[in-house]
mmCIF file of C-alpha atoms in Angstrom:
data_model
loop_
_atom_site.group_PDB
_atom_site.id
_atom_site.type_symbol
_atom_site.label_atom_id
_atom_site.label_comp_id
_atom_site.label_asym_id
_atom_site.label_seq_id
_atom_site.Cartn_x
_atom_site.Cartn_y
_atom_site.Cartn_z
ATOM 1 C CA LEU A 18 39.087 -11.274 -7.145
ATOM 2 C CA THR A 19 38.402 -12.416 -3.893
ATOM 3 C CA GLU A 20 38.530 -8.211 -3.678
ATOM 4 C CA ALA A 21 36.121 -7.942 -6.167
ATOM 5 C CA ALA A 22 33.176 -10.573 -4.787
ATOM 6 C CA ASN A 23 34.001 -8.341 -1.314
ATOM 7 C CA TYR A 24 33.148 -5.621 -2.568
ATOM 8 C CA ILE A 25 29.572 -6.530 -4.725
ATOM 9 C CA ARG A 26 29.287 -8.382 -1.916
ATOM 10 C CA MET A 27 28.959 -4.872 0.076
ATOM 11 C CA LEU A 28 27.058 -3.379 -2.217
ATOM 12 C CA GLN A 29 24.233 -5.836 -2.219
ATOM 13 C CA GLN A 30 24.169 -5.171 1.271
ATOM 14 C CA HIS A 31 24.093 -1.245 1.081
ATOM 15 C CA GLN A 32 21.252 -1.278 -1.596
ATOM 16 C CA TYR A 33 19.789 -4.255 0.506
ATOM 17 C CA ARG A 34 19.012 -1.541 3.999
ATOM 18 C CA SER A 35 18.725 1.304 1.367
ATOM 19 C CA GLU A 36 15.716 -0.170 0.531
ATOM 20 C CA ILE A 37 14.865 -1.126 3.916
ATOM 21 C CA ASP A 38 15.060 2.469 4.669
ATOM 22 C CA ARG A 39 13.380 3.324 2.023
ATOM 23 C CA HIS A 40 10.896 1.449 2.844
ATOM 24 C CA GLN A 41 10.253 2.215 5.981
ATOM 25 C CA LEU A 42 10.171 6.107 4.705
ATOM 26 C CA VAL A 43 7.627 5.488 2.911
ATOM 27 C CA GLN A 44 5.454 4.023 5.125
ATOM 28 C CA GLN A 45 5.607 7.581 7.629
ATOM 29 C CA MET A 46 5.246 9.468 4.797
ATOM 30 C CA GLN A 47 1.905 7.770 4.938
ATOM 31 C CA MET A 48 0.862 7.448 8.056
ATOM 32 C CA ILE A 49 1.792 10.786 9.106
ATOM 33 C CA GLY A 50 0.379 12.050 5.770
ATOM 34 C CA GLY A 51 -3.274 10.252 6.903
ATOM 35 C CA GLY A 52 -3.238 11.979 10.169
ATOM 36 C CA ALA A 53 -1.829 10.346 12.747
ATOM 37 C CA LEU A 54 -0.386 12.565 14.176
ATOM 38 C CA GLY A 55 -2.957 15.814 13.638
ATOM 39 C CA PRO A 56 -4.559 17.286 10.344
ATOM 40 C CA GLN A 57 -1.674 19.441 9.816
ATOM 41 C CA ALA A 58 1.384 17.445 10.106
ATOM 42 C CA ALA A 59 -0.505 15.481 7.176
ATOM 43 C CA SER A 60 -0.984 18.890 5.599
ATOM 44 C CA ALA A 61 2.662 19.389 5.530
ATOM 45 C CA VAL A 62 3.557 16.175 4.706
ATOM 46 C CA ARG A 63 1.195 15.688 1.346
ATOM 47 C CA HIS A 64 2.230 19.291 0.769
ATOM 48 C CA VAL A 65 6.106 18.412 0.245
ATOM 49 C CA ALA A 66 5.372 14.922 -0.786
ATOM 50 C CA ALA A 67 3.579 17.226 -3.914
ATOM 51 C CA GLN A 68 6.829 20.047 -4.189
ATOM 52 C CA ASN A 69 9.244 17.005 -3.962
ATOM 53 C CA GLY A 70 7.474 14.853 -6.803
ATOM 54 C CA VAL A 71 6.374 11.500 -4.208
ATOM 55 C CA TRP A 72 3.405 11.463 -3.653
ATOM 56 C CA SER A 73 1.833 8.866 -5.493
ATOM 57 C CA LEU A 74 4.541 6.390 -2.452
ATOM 58 C CA GLY A 75 1.919 8.642 -0.452
ATOM 59 C CA ASN A 76 -0.548 6.606 -1.873
ATOM 60 C CA PHE A 77 -3.359 10.107 -0.476
ATOM 61 C CA GLY A 78 -5.534 9.730 -3.299
ATOM 62 C CA GLY A 79 -6.693 12.538 -5.720
ATOM 63 C CA VAL A 80 -4.315 15.277 -6.603
ATOM 64 C CA PRO A 81 -1.421 17.302 -5.015
ATOM 65 C CA PRO A 82 -2.711 20.530 -3.378
ATOM 66 C CA LYS A 83 -2.920 23.257 -5.771
ATOM 67 C CA SER A 84 -0.593 25.318 -2.717
ATOM 68 C CA ALA A 85 1.867 23.084 -3.432
ATOM 69 C CA MET A 86 2.265 22.586 -6.954
ATOM 70 C CA SER A 87 1.929 26.794 -8.070
ATOM 71 C CA MET A 88 4.408 26.862 -5.989
ATOM 72 C CA TYR A 89 6.891 24.103 -6.951
ATOM 73 C CA GLN A 90 6.153 25.827 -10.512
ATOM 74 C CA THR A 91 7.284 29.337 -9.706
ATOM 75 C CA GLN A 92 10.580 27.981 -7.384
ATOM 76 C CA ALA A 93 11.627 25.506 -10.982
ATOM 77 C CA PRO A 94 13.701 27.598 -13.461
ATOM 78 C CA GLN A 95 12.306 27.773 -17.074
ATOM 79 C CA GLN A 96 14.737 25.398 -19.058
ATOM 80 C CA ASN A 97 13.437 26.493 -22.326
ATOM 81 C CA PRO A 98 12.759 30.749 -21.865
ATOM 82 C CA PRO A 99 9.648 31.843 -23.782
ATOM 83 C CA PRO A 100 11.680 34.142 -27.430
ATOM 84 C CA GLU A 101 11.280 37.795 -27.706
ATOM 85 C CA THR A 102 8.832 39.841 -28.991
ATOM 86 C CA LYS A 103 9.506 43.055 -31.226
ATOM 87 C CA GLN A 104 6.546 45.335 -31.383
ATOM 88 C CA PRO A 105 6.511 47.568 -34.170
ATOM 89 C CA ILE A 106 7.931 50.731 -33.717
#
């Protein structure tokens, strides 16, 4: 029982540290995406955020850049390929 309690405590500590790391990462993404390191860095962070589906975490406002979304859509594997259509002979 003591071993299980220690394991649970260790998992809770790990989760807490992970949440802090995530919060810090989001803050850095917001700072860089806001232009703190220049327009090229901001553009790159916004592009990658859009590609990875975390645009909303950046609080950038507006919609993700179309270049990131179109690139993401062309790279995404097709779940259901279109059915073959038979042409009359």
